[in-house]
Coordinates of C-alpha atoms and ligand atoms in Angstrom, one line a residue:
Chain J
M711 CA 57.0 77.5 74.3
T712 CA 60.0 78.2 76.4
D713 CA 61.3 80.6 73.7
S714 CA 58.0 82.6 73.6
P715 CA 58.4 85.7 75.8
I716 CA 56.6 85.6 79.1
I717 CA 55.7 89.3 78.7
S718 CA 55.2 90.9 75.5
V719 CA 54.3 94.6 75.4
R720 CA 53.5 96.6 72.2
D721 CA 52.9 100.4 72.0
L722 CA 51.7 100.5 75.6
R723 CA 50.0 103.8 76.6
K724 CA 48.4 105.0 79.8
I725 CA 46.7 108.3 80.3
Y726 CA 45.6 109.4 83.8
H727 CA 42.7 111.9 83.9
A728 CA 43.6 114.0 86.9
G729 CA 40.8 116.6 87.0
D730 CA 40.8 118.6 83.7
V731 CA 44.4 117.6 82.7
D732 CA 45.5 114.3 81.0
V733 CA 48.7 113.0 82.3
H734 CA 50.5 110.9 79.7
A735 CA 52.3 108.5 82.0
L736 CA 53.3 105.9 79.3
R737 CA 53.6 107.1 75.7
G738 CA 54.2 103.9 73.8
L739 CA 56.4 101.2 75.2
D740 CA 57.6 98.1 73.2
F741 CA 59.5 95.3 75.0
D742 CA 59.6 91.5 75.6
I743 CA 60.7 89.7 78.7
R744 CA 61.9 86.1 78.4
R745 CA 60.9 83.4 80.9
G746 CA 63.6 83.3 83.6
E747 CA 65.0 86.8 83.1
F748 CA 65.9 89.2 85.9
V749 CA 65.4 92.7 84.4
S750 CA 66.1 96.0 86.1
V751 CA 64.0 99.1 85.1
I752 CA 65.7 102.3 85.8
G753 CA 64.7 105.9 85.1
P754 CA 64.1 109.3 86.6
S755 CA 61.2 110.1 89.0
G756 CA 57.9 110.4 87.1
S757 CA 59.1 108.5 84.0
G758 CA 56.2 105.9 84.4
K759 CA 58.1 102.9 86.0
S760 CA 55.4 102.3 88.7
T761 CA 52.6 102.9 86.3
L762 CA 54.1 100.2 84.1
F763 CA 54.2 97.7 87.0
H764 CA 50.7 98.5 88.0
I765 CA 49.5 97.8 84.6
L766 CA 51.5 94.5 84.4
G767 CA 50.2 93.5 87.8
G768 CA 46.6 94.1 86.8
L769 CA 46.0 97.0 89.3
T770 CA 44.9 99.3 86.6
P771 CA 44.0 98.8 83.0
P772 CA 46.1 100.2 80.1
S773 CA 44.7 102.9 77.9
A774 CA 46.0 101.6 74.6
G775 CA 48.4 99.0 73.3
S776 CA 48.7 95.3 73.6
I777 CA 50.2 93.2 76.5
V778 CA 50.4 89.5 76.7
L779 CA 51.5 88.3 80.1
D780 CA 52.0 84.4 80.4
G781 CA 49.4 83.9 77.7
N782 CA 46.9 86.4 79.3
D783 CA 45.7 89.4 77.1
L784 CA 45.6 92.1 79.7
V785 CA 43.9 94.7 77.4
R786 CA 40.8 92.6 77.1
M787 CA 40.7 91.6 80.7
S788 CA 37.8 92.4 82.9
D789 CA 38.1 93.6 86.6
A790 CA 37.4 90.0 87.8
G791 CA 40.1 88.7 85.3
R792 CA 42.7 91.2 86.7
T793 CA 41.8 90.1 90.2
R794 CA 42.5 86.5 89.2
L795 CA 45.8 87.6 87.6
R796 CA 46.9 89.2 90.9
K797 CA 46.1 86.0 92.8
K798 CA 48.3 83.6 90.8
T799 CA 50.3 85.1 88.0
V800 CA 52.1 88.0 89.6
G801 CA 53.6 88.7 92.9
F802 CA 54.3 92.2 94.1
V803 CA 57.2 93.5 96.2
F804 CA 56.9 97.1 97.2
Q805 CA 59.3 99.7 98.5
K806 CA 57.4 100.1 101.8
Y807 CA 57.1 96.3 102.4
N808 CA 53.4 96.5 102.8
L809 CA 52.9 93.7 105.3
L810 CA 49.6 93.5 107.2
P811 CA 50.4 94.9 110.6
T812 CA 47.9 92.7 112.5
L813 CA 49.3 89.4 111.2
T814 CA 52.6 87.7 111.9
A815 CA 55.2 87.2 109.2
L816 CA 53.7 83.6 108.7
G817 CA 50.2 85.1 108.8
N818 CA 51.1 87.5 106.0
I819 CA 52.4 84.7 103.8
E820 CA 49.5 82.4 104.6
I821 CA 46.8 85.0 103.7
A822 CA 48.4 85.3 100.3
R823 CA 48.0 81.6 99.8
Y824 CA 44.5 81.7 101.1
I825 CA 43.5 84.6 98.8
A826 CA 44.9 82.6 95.9
G827 CA 42.7 79.6 96.9
E828 CA 45.4 77.4 98.3
R829 CA 44.2 75.4 101.2
G830 CA 46.5 72.4 101.6
P831 CA 49.8 72.4 103.6
V832 CA 52.8 74.2 102.1
G833 CA 55.1 72.1 100.0
P834 CA 58.9 71.6 100.4
E835 CA 59.6 74.4 97.9
F836 CA 58.1 76.7 100.4
E837 CA 60.5 75.4 103.2
R838 CA 63.4 75.9 100.8
L839 CA 62.3 79.4 100.1
I840 CA 62.0 80.3 103.8
D841 CA 65.5 79.0 104.3
L842 CA 66.9 80.8 101.2
L843 CA 65.4 84.0 102.6
G844 CA 66.7 83.3 106.1
I845 CA 63.5 84.3 107.9
R846 CA 62.5 80.9 109.6
S847 CA 63.3 82.2 113.0
R848 CA 61.3 85.4 112.4
L849 CA 58.0 83.8 111.2
N850 CA 56.0 84.1 114.4
H851 CA 56.7 87.8 114.8
K852 CA 54.5 90.7 113.8
P853 CA 56.0 93.1 111.2
R854 CA 56.6 95.8 113.8
S855 CA 59.2 93.7 115.6
L856 CA 61.1 93.0 112.4
S857 CA 63.8 95.0 110.8
G858 CA 63.2 96.6 107.4
G859 CA 65.3 93.9 105.7
E860 CA 63.5 91.2 107.3
Q861 CA 60.1 92.7 106.5
Q862 CA 61.2 93.0 102.9
R863 CA 62.3 89.3 102.9
V864 CA 59.0 88.3 104.3
A865 CA 57.3 90.4 101.7
I866 CA 59.3 88.5 99.0
A867 CA 58.2 85.1 100.5
R868 CA 54.6 86.4 100.4
A869 CA 55.1 87.4 96.7
L870 CA 56.5 83.9 95.8
V871 CA 54.4 81.7 97.8
N872 CA 51.9 81.2 95.0
R873 CA 54.7 80.5 92.4
P874 CA 53.8 83.4 90.2
A875 CA 55.0 83.6 86.6
I876 CA 56.7 87.0 87.4
V877 CA 57.6 89.0 90.4
L878 CA 57.2 92.7 90.1
A879 CA 59.5 94.5 92.6
D880 CA 59.0 98.3 92.8
E881 CA 62.2 99.8 94.5
P882 CA 62.6 96.8 96.9
T883 CA 65.7 98.3 98.4
G884 CA 64.4 101.9 98.5
N885 CA 64.0 101.9 102.2
L886 CA 67.0 99.7 103.2
D887 CA 70.5 100.6 104.2
T888 CA 73.4 99.2 102.1
E889 CA 73.8 96.0 104.0
N890 CA 70.2 95.0 103.9
S891 CA 69.8 96.1 100.3
M892 CA 72.7 93.8 99.3
A893 CA 71.0 91.0 101.2
V894 CA 67.7 91.6 99.4
L895 CA 69.3 91.9 96.1
S896 CA 71.3 88.7 96.4
V897 CA 68.2 86.9 97.5
L898 CA 66.4 88.1 94.4
R899 CA 69.4 86.9 92.2
D900 CA 69.4 83.6 94.0
L901 CA 65.7 83.1 93.4
N902 CA 66.2 84.0 89.8
K903 CA 69.1 81.6 89.3
R904 CA 68.1 78.7 91.5
L905 CA 64.3 78.7 90.9
G906 CA 64.3 80.3 87.5
Q907 CA 61.9 83.0 88.9
T908 CA 61.2 85.8 86.3
I909 CA 61.8 89.1 88.0
L910 CA 61.3 92.7 87.1
M911 CA 62.7 95.2 89.5
I912 CA 62.5 99.0 89.4
T913 CA 65.4 100.8 91.0
H914 CA 67.1 104.2 91.1
N915 CA 70.4 102.8 91.9
P916 CA 72.7 101.7 89.1
E917 CA 74.5 99.3 91.4
A918 CA 71.3 97.5 92.2
A919 CA 70.4 97.5 88.6
A920 CA 73.5 95.6 87.9
Y921 CA 72.2 92.6 89.8
G922 CA 69.8 92.1 86.8
D923 CA 70.6 90.3 83.6
R924 CA 69.7 93.4 81.6
V925 CA 68.5 97.0 82.3
I926 CA 65.6 98.8 80.7
H927 CA 66.0 102.6 80.8
M928 CA 62.9 104.7 80.8
R929 CA 62.3 108.6 80.4
D930 CA 59.1 110.5 80.0
G931 CA 56.9 107.5 79.5
R932 CA 59.2 105.9 76.9
I933 CA 62.1 103.4 76.8
E934 CA 65.4 104.6 75.6
P935 CA 67.1 104.1 73.4
P936 CA 63.8 103.9 71.3
G937 CA 63.1 100.5 69.6
L938 CA 62.1 97.1 70.8
A939 CA 63.9 96.4 74.1
V940 CA 64.7 92.6 74.3
Chain C
M1029 CA 42.5 82.3 107.7
T1030 CA 40.0 85.1 107.2
N1031 CA 38.8 84.5 110.8
K1032 CA 42.3 85.0 112.1
L1033 CA 42.5 88.4 110.3
V1034 CA 39.0 89.3 111.7
F1035 CA 40.1 88.4 115.1
E1036 CA 43.4 90.2 114.9
N1037 CA 41.8 93.3 113.5
L1038 CA 39.5 93.3 116.5
K1039 CA 42.4 92.7 118.9
H1040 CA 44.4 95.4 117.2
R1041 CA 42.0 98.2 118.4
P1042 CA 40.7 96.8 121.7
V1043 CA 39.1 100.1 122.7
R1044 CA 37.2 100.4 119.5
T1045 CA 36.1 96.7 119.8
L1046 CA 35.1 97.2 123.4
L1047 CA 33.1 100.4 122.8
S1048 CA 31.4 99.2 119.8
S1049 CA 30.3 95.9 121.3
L1050 CA 29.3 97.7 124.5
A1051 CA 27.1 100.0 122.5
V1052 CA 25.5 97.0 120.8
G1053 CA 25.2 95.5 124.3
V1054 CA 23.3 98.6 125.6
Q1055 CA 21.0 98.3 122.6
V1056 CA 20.4 94.6 123.5
T1057 CA 19.8 95.4 127.3
M1058 CA 17.5 98.2 126.4
I1059 CA 15.2 95.7 124.5
L1060 CA 15.6 92.8 127.0
T1061 CA 15.0 95.1 130.1
L1062 CA 11.9 96.5 128.6
V1063 CA 10.6 93.1 127.6
G1064 CA 11.7 91.8 131.1
I1065 CA 9.7 94.6 132.9
S1066 CA 6.7 94.1 130.7
H1067 CA 6.7 90.3 131.4
G1068 CA 7.7 90.9 135.1
M1069 CA 5.1 93.4 135.9
L1070 CA 2.3 91.4 134.4
E1071 CA 3.4 88.1 135.8
D1072 CA 3.6 89.8 139.0
Q1073 CA 0.1 91.1 138.7
A1074 CA -1.1 87.7 137.6
Q1075 CA 0.5 86.1 140.6
R1076 CA -1.1 88.6 143.0
A1077 CA -4.5 88.0 141.3
R1078 CA -4.2 84.3 141.8
G1079 CA -3.2 85.0 145.3
M1080 CA -6.6 86.4 145.8
G1081 CA -8.0 82.8 145.8
A1082 CA -11.1 83.9 143.8
D1083 CA -12.7 82.1 140.8
I1084 CA -14.3 85.0 139.0
S1085 CA -13.5 88.8 138.7
I1086 CA -16.2 91.3 137.9
R1087 CA -15.0 94.7 136.5
P1088 CA -17.0 97.7 135.2
P1089 CA -17.9 97.8 131.6
G1090 CA -15.0 98.8 129.3
S1091 CA -12.4 97.6 131.6
S1092 CA -9.5 95.4 130.6
A1093 CA -7.4 92.9 132.6
I1094 CA -4.9 95.6 133.5
G1095 CA -7.0 98.8 133.3
L1096 CA -10.2 99.7 135.0
S1097 CA -12.7 102.2 133.5
G1098 CA -14.3 103.8 136.5
N1099 CA -16.1 102.3 139.6
F1100 CA -19.5 100.9 140.0
D1101 CA -22.3 100.8 142.7
E1102 CA -21.5 98.5 145.6
R1103 CA -25.1 97.3 145.7
I1104 CA -24.2 94.9 143.0
L1105 CA -22.2 93.0 145.6
P1106 CA -25.1 91.6 147.6
F1107 CA -26.8 90.7 144.4
V1108 CA -23.9 88.7 143.3
A1109 CA -23.5 87.1 146.6
R1110 CA -27.1 85.7 146.3
Q1111 CA -26.5 84.0 143.1
P1112 CA -26.4 80.2 143.0
H1113 CA -23.0 78.4 143.9
V1114 CA -21.5 81.8 144.9
A1115 CA -19.8 81.0 148.2
L1116 CA -18.2 84.4 148.8
A1117 CA -18.0 87.8 147.2
T1118 CA -15.9 90.7 148.2
G1119 CA -15.4 94.1 146.6
V1120 CA -12.3 96.1 146.4
L1121 CA -11.7 99.8 145.5
I1122 CA -8.5 100.8 143.7
A1123 CA -7.3 104.4 144.0
P1124 CA -4.4 105.2 141.7
T1125 CA -1.6 107.1 143.4
G1126 CA 0.8 107.3 140.4
P1127 CA 1.3 105.7 137.0
L1128 CA 2.4 102.4 138.4
T1129 CA 1.0 102.5 142.0
S1130 CA -2.4 102.5 143.7
I1131 CA -3.9 101.9 147.1
T1132 CA -6.4 99.1 147.3
G1133 CA -9.2 99.3 149.8
L1134 CA -10.3 96.0 151.3
D1135 CA -13.1 94.7 153.4
F1136 CA -10.7 92.8 155.7
P1137 CA -13.1 90.2 157.2
A1138 CA -14.5 89.3 153.9
F1139 CA -11.1 89.3 152.3
A1140 CA -9.7 87.0 155.0
R1141 CA -12.4 84.5 154.4
M1142 CA -11.6 84.4 150.7
S1143 CA -7.8 84.4 150.7
G1144 CA -6.6 83.8 154.2
R1145 CA -5.0 86.1 156.6
F1146 CA -2.0 88.3 155.7
R1147 CA 1.3 87.1 156.8
F1148 CA 3.0 90.0 158.5
L1149 CA 6.8 90.2 158.3
E1150 CA 6.7 93.3 160.6
G1151 CA 4.0 95.0 162.6
R1152 CA 0.4 94.0 162.7
A1153 CA -2.9 94.4 160.9
I1154 CA -4.9 97.7 160.7
Q1155 CA -6.7 98.8 163.9
N1156 CA -7.2 102.5 163.3
P1157 CA -8.6 104.6 160.4
G1158 CA -5.3 106.3 159.7
E1159 CA -3.3 103.2 159.2
L1160 CA -2.4 101.2 156.1
I1161 CA -0.3 98.1 155.4
V1162 CA 2.3 97.7 152.6
D1163 CA 4.0 94.6 151.1
E1164 CA 7.7 93.9 151.5
Y1165 CA 8.7 95.3 148.1
Y1166 CA 7.0 98.5 148.6
A1167 CA 8.5 98.8 152.1
R1168 CA 11.9 98.1 150.8
E1169 CA 11.6 100.6 147.9
H1170 CA 10.4 103.4 150.3
K1171 CA 12.3 102.2 153.3
L1172 CA 9.1 101.8 155.4
H1173 CA 8.6 100.0 158.8
P1174 CA 5.8 100.0 161.3
G1175 CA 5.4 103.5 162.6
S1176 CA 6.6 105.2 159.3
Q1177 CA 4.5 108.1 157.9
V1178 CA 3.6 108.1 154.3
T1179 CA 1.6 110.8 152.4
L1180 CA -0.8 109.3 149.8
L1181 CA -3.8 110.7 148.2
G1182 CA -3.2 114.1 150.0
R1183 CA -3.2 112.8 153.5
A1184 CA -0.7 111.4 156.0
W1185 CA -0.9 107.6 156.8
T1186 CA 0.9 105.5 159.4
V1187 CA 2.3 102.2 158.2
C1188 CA 1.3 99.6 160.8
G1189 CA 2.5 96.4 159.1
V1190 CA 4.6 95.0 156.3
F1191 CA 3.1 91.8 154.7
E1192 CA 4.6 89.0 152.6
Q1193 CA 4.1 90.0 149.0
G1194 CA 1.8 88.2 146.6
K1195 CA -1.5 89.1 148.1
L1196 CA -3.5 91.2 145.6
A1197 CA -1.9 94.6 146.1
R1198 CA 1.2 96.4 147.5
I1199 CA -0.6 99.1 149.5
I1200 CA -3.8 98.3 151.3
A1201 CA -6.2 100.3 153.4
P1202 CA -9.6 99.8 154.8
L1203 CA -12.3 99.9 152.1
D1204 CA -14.6 102.4 153.9
V1205 CA -11.8 104.8 154.6
L1206 CA -10.7 104.8 151.0
Q1207 CA -14.1 105.1 149.7
R1208 CA -14.7 108.3 151.9
L1209 CA -11.2 109.8 151.1
T1210 CA -11.6 109.5 147.4
A1211 CA -15.3 110.6 147.2
N1212 CA -16.2 107.2 146.2
S1213 CA -18.6 106.3 148.9
G1214 CA -20.6 103.3 147.8
K1215 CA -18.4 102.4 144.9
L1216 CA -16.3 99.4 144.1
S1217 CA -13.6 98.8 141.4
I1218 CA -13.6 95.0 141.3
I1219 CA -15.8 92.2 142.8
W1220 CA -14.0 88.9 143.4
V1221 CA -16.1 85.9 143.6
K1222 CA -15.4 82.4 145.1
L1223 CA -17.6 79.5 144.1
D1224 CA -18.6 76.5 146.1
D1225 CA -17.5 74.5 143.1
P1226 CA -14.9 75.9 140.8
A1227 CA -15.9 73.5 138.0
R1228 CA -19.1 75.6 137.6
T1229 CA -17.2 78.8 136.8
N1230 CA -18.5 79.2 133.2
E1231 CA -22.0 78.3 134.2
V1232 CA -22.0 81.1 136.9
I1233 CA -20.4 83.6 134.6
D1234 CA -23.2 83.0 132.0
S1235 CA -25.9 83.2 134.7
L1236 CA -24.4 86.5 136.0
K1237 CA -24.5 88.0 132.6
R1238 CA -28.1 86.9 132.0
A1239 CA -29.0 88.3 135.4
G1240 CA -28.3 91.8 134.3
L1241 CA -24.6 92.2 134.3
A1242 CA -24.2 91.7 130.6
D1243 CA -22.2 94.8 130.1
Y1244 CA -19.7 94.0 132.8
Q1245 CA -16.3 92.3 132.2
I1246 CA -16.7 89.0 134.0
W1247 CA -13.7 86.8 133.6
S1248 CA -12.7 83.5 135.2
M1249 CA -9.3 83.6 136.9
E1250 CA -7.6 81.8 133.9
E1251 CA -9.2 84.3 131.4
L1252 CA -8.0 87.2 133.6
V1253 CA -4.5 85.9 133.9
S1254 CA -4.2 84.9 130.2
Q1255 CA -4.8 88.5 129.3
M1256 CA -2.0 89.7 131.5
T1257 CA 0.7 89.3 128.8
P1258 CA 2.5 92.2 127.0
N1259 CA 1.0 91.2 123.7
S1260 CA -2.6 92.0 124.9
I1261 CA -1.6 95.5 125.7
P1262 CA -1.4 97.6 122.5
V1263 CA 0.5 100.5 124.2
L1264 CA 3.2 98.2 125.4
R1265 CA 3.5 96.6 121.9
T1266 CA 4.0 100.1 120.4
F1267 CA 6.5 101.0 123.1
T1268 CA 8.4 97.9 122.6
A1269 CA 8.5 98.5 118.8
V1270 CA 9.8 102.1 119.4
V1271 CA 12.6 100.9 121.8
I1272 CA 13.5 98.2 119.2
G1273 CA 13.6 100.9 116.5
L1274 CA 15.8 103.1 118.6
G1275 CA 18.1 100.1 119.4
V1276 CA 18.5 99.4 115.8
V1277 CA 19.4 103.0 115.0
I1278 CA 21.9 103.1 117.9
G1279 CA 23.6 99.9 116.7
F1280 CA 23.4 101.0 113.1
L1281 CA 25.1 104.4 113.9
V1282 CA 27.7 103.0 116.3
V1283 CA 28.8 100.2 113.9
F1284 CA 28.6 102.6 110.9
L1285 CA 31.0 105.0 112.6
S1286 CA 33.2 102.2 113.9
M1287 CA 33.5 100.5 110.6
Y1288 CA 33.8 103.7 108.7
T1289 CA 36.9 104.7 110.7
A1290 CA 38.2 101.2 110.5
V1291 CA 38.0 101.5 106.7
L1292 CA 39.8 104.8 106.6
E1293 CA 42.5 103.6 109.0
R1294 CA 43.0 100.5 107.0
T1295 CA 43.2 102.1 103.5
R1296 CA 46.6 100.8 103.0
E1297 CA 45.8 97.2 104.3
I1298 CA 42.8 97.1 102.0
G1299 CA 45.2 98.1 99.2
I1300 CA 47.6 95.3 100.1
L1301 CA 44.8 92.8 100.1
K1302 CA 43.7 93.9 96.7
A1303 CA 47.3 93.7 95.3
L1304 CA 47.3 90.0 96.6
G1305 CA 44.3 89.4 94.5
A1306 CA 41.4 89.8 97.1
S1307 CA 38.2 90.5 95.4
P1308 CA 35.7 93.2 96.5
G1309 CA 33.5 90.5 97.9
F1310 CA 36.5 89.2 100.1
I1311 CA 37.1 92.7 101.5
V1312 CA 33.4 93.2 102.2
G1313 CA 33.2 89.7 103.7
I1314 CA 36.0 90.5 106.2
L1315 CA 34.3 93.6 107.4
L1316 CA 30.9 91.9 107.7
R1317 CA 32.4 89.1 109.7
E1318 CA 34.1 91.6 112.0
T1319 CA 30.7 93.3 112.3
A1320 CA 29.0 90.2 113.1
L1321 CA 31.5 89.2 115.8
L1322 CA 31.1 92.7 117.4
A1323 CA 27.2 92.0 117.4
V1324 CA 27.7 88.7 118.9
I1325 CA 30.0 89.9 121.6
G1326 CA 27.6 92.8 122.2
T1327 CA 24.7 90.5 122.5
F1328 CA 26.3 88.4 125.2
A1329 CA 27.3 91.6 127.0
G1330 CA 23.7 92.9 126.6
I1331 CA 22.4 89.7 128.1
A1332 CA 24.8 89.9 131.1
L1333 CA 23.7 93.6 131.5
T1334 CA 20.2 92.5 131.7
Y1335 CA 21.0 90.7 135.0
G1336 CA 22.5 93.9 136.2
S1337 CA 19.4 96.0 135.4
R1338 CA 17.2 93.3 137.2
W1339 CA 19.4 93.4 140.2
L1340 CA 19.1 97.3 140.2
I1341 CA 15.4 97.3 139.8
M1342 CA 14.8 94.6 142.5
N1343 CA 17.0 96.5 144.9
L1344 CA 16.0 100.1 144.2
V1345 CA 12.4 100.1 143.0
P1346 CA 10.9 96.6 143.7
G1347 CA 7.6 98.1 144.7
S1348 CA 7.1 100.0 141.3
L1349 CA 8.8 97.7 138.8
T1350 CA 9.5 94.0 138.5
Q1351 CA 11.9 92.6 135.8
T1352 CA 12.1 89.0 134.8
I1353 CA 14.8 87.4 132.6
V1354 CA 13.0 86.3 129.4
P1355 CA 15.5 83.9 127.5
G1356 CA 13.0 83.5 124.7
W1357 CA 13.8 87.1 123.7
W1358 CA 17.7 86.6 123.6
P1359 CA 17.8 85.4 120.1
I1360 CA 15.3 87.9 119.0
A1361 CA 17.3 90.8 120.6
G1362 CA 20.6 89.3 119.2
A1363 CA 19.0 89.1 115.7
I1364 CA 17.9 92.7 116.0
A1365 CA 21.5 93.8 117.1
L1366 CA 23.0 91.8 114.2
A1367 CA 20.6 93.4 111.7
G1368 CA 21.3 96.9 112.8
S1369 CA 25.1 96.3 112.8
L1370 CA 25.2 94.7 109.5
L1371 CA 23.2 97.5 108.0
G1372 CA 25.7 99.9 109.6
A1373 CA 28.6 98.0 107.8
V1374 CA 27.1 98.3 104.4
Y1375 CA 28.3 101.6 103.4
P1376 CA 31.8 101.3 104.9
G1377 CA 32.0 97.9 103.2
L1378 CA 31.1 99.4 99.8
K1379 CA 33.6 102.1 100.4
A1380 CA 36.3 99.6 101.0
A1381 CA 35.4 97.4 98.1
R1382 CA 35.5 100.5 95.7
Q1383 CA 38.8 101.7 97.1
D1384 CA 41.4 102.1 94.4
A1385 CA 44.4 99.8 95.2
I1386 CA 47.0 102.0 93.7
E1387 CA 46.0 105.1 95.7
A1388 CA 45.6 102.9 98.8
L1389 CA 49.2 101.7 98.5
A1390 CA 50.5 105.2 97.9
Y1391 CA 48.8 106.4 101.1
D1392 CA 50.6 106.9 104.4
Ligands
LIG861 N1 46.8 107.9 89.9 C1 47.4 108.8 89.1 N2 46.7 109.9 88.7 C2 47.2 110.8 87.9 N3 48.5 110.8 87.5 C3 49.3 109.9 87.9 C4 48.7 108.8 88.8 N4 49.8 107.9 89.1 C5 50.9 108.4 88.4 N5 50.6 109.5 87.8 C6 51.5 110.4 87.0 O1 52.0 109.6 86.1 C7 53.5 109.9 85.8 C8 54.3 108.7 86.1 O2 54.3 108.2 87.5 P1 54.9 107.0 88.1 O3 54.5 106.9 89.5 O4 54.7 105.8 87.2 O5 56.4 107.4 87.9 P2 57.8 106.6 88.6 O6 58.6 106.4 87.4 O7 57.3 105.4 89.3 O8 58.3 107.7 89.6 P3 59.0 107.5 91.0 O9 60.4 107.0 90.6 O10 59.0 108.8 91.6 O11 58.4 106.4 91.7 C9 53.8 111.0 86.9 O12 53.8 112.2 86.2 C10 52.7 110.9 87.9 O13 52.4 112.1 88.4
LIG862 MG1 57.5 104.7 91.4

């Protein structure tokens, strides 16, 4: 069980229909991700990185191919099934943090638990996570009074609070200065090493990509060099 | 948790929250004020009719409790007075001076025997033909005092007294003067009858009908007063329905606009919630709760405003309008406001539920 990949993608294709033109965003991807891996995805703008994450995270269905994510077949999944996937199985971290501005940091984390159907009090792992992220003293502040780095660490706490099988981080340091970027990246590496959290991270920055165990290069909707990336 | 989000959303845009709930409040006040005036005017009329001290009222054929259809010959009066068990009978003439006001002509000695004397707060009883008396509400509305001049029915009158309200009418002149002035000599609008034994009321009504007044509307005081309710007046029912309909449309439009802009403004937030696994039902649920909260706040504001409208009416136009607070209508008006508001949230809700999460997250 532990040896079977947590993500297995075969010949994944995605075509967007924008007006009359078909945009081939993904042109046949093959790769596996093992449980507990921290993988960086790097590639030029428009190469389909975000599209891949949106499909893995159940925000949009694939056009063709097969994807098995933590035992779930994403190709055959209904809208409701993909909603369920987003609740429990994946956690998103975005470039623009995407915290709800009307709620406090803690409120943002709590609403993710609430949506996932968790009602009881948080466990000790959560307390450990908060300390690891160094945001304990910021929990009762609204996003607007937090720095970018703090907001991103709150967003990471939100992504992890439901103990998802994988975390999908789309350019998590894209809006941060070097210092905050390094803080966020080392937090991600800590989470991966200490909690065994599987992480996929998109980045444009080779230095950031080096924090991962391995790098997947994308270009024009394909992985290069061609072949099964494992 | 959702309640917290709903509450924070409302707090986040206080002006929007204030204006939307105020608009719902105006809708609620519109309904409650109209209902309050309907009830108030009729209760007031019923109270003044009771203040007459009569047991039976005789009105011309085709009349209702609140509307007279023409006048009738005053020679019926001595005929009625001669009937068994009739202790007193007195006739009045009512001359409308506006949609809500009229002058009542009284035979003062007969009236005094039936209802007792007027209690004057200012001035005195009528002594000369050009004089009339008004009740305290009419006097307050028109700022009248003994010696004031008023023009009614095309002639000038001098107010000689202001009496304590609750006695039959608001403006009173001598019967014969009013009859002559309105070309109604020898005519009456209503005959009030007092019996030597009120227990015989129905018996006397039957015998009056048998004695040739079968076409007339002859009612005991209870029957008369029981008809003075808004429900017995078709026009008022229609009018109330129209105001309720308008209220629903206002509430619907305001909430529609408010929620529609909220959904546009929260495009990104809705995308975030979806990325966290919120179902379309969850998103719609948040908007509906927010709407319901607006409607509830609006209802309370509307009820409070009703006290304001009553204060205005009782201070500015107490002689023309009377408004009572009708708590029985609070839940009804609240339910109407809620229904209109929820209706207004349907389309914005569907728009939010259908919103594409990826586009929403790409949105700035
Ligand atoms: N909703 C959409 N409708 C139509 N075309 C789209 C849509 N989303 C993405 N695309 C197109 O698909 C291709 C891949 O886009 P994607 O956002 O996945 O690239 P990316 O690698 O994340 O780029 P970047 O580094 O700039 O974020 C692009 O050509 C883009 O224009
Ligand atoms: Mg991208």
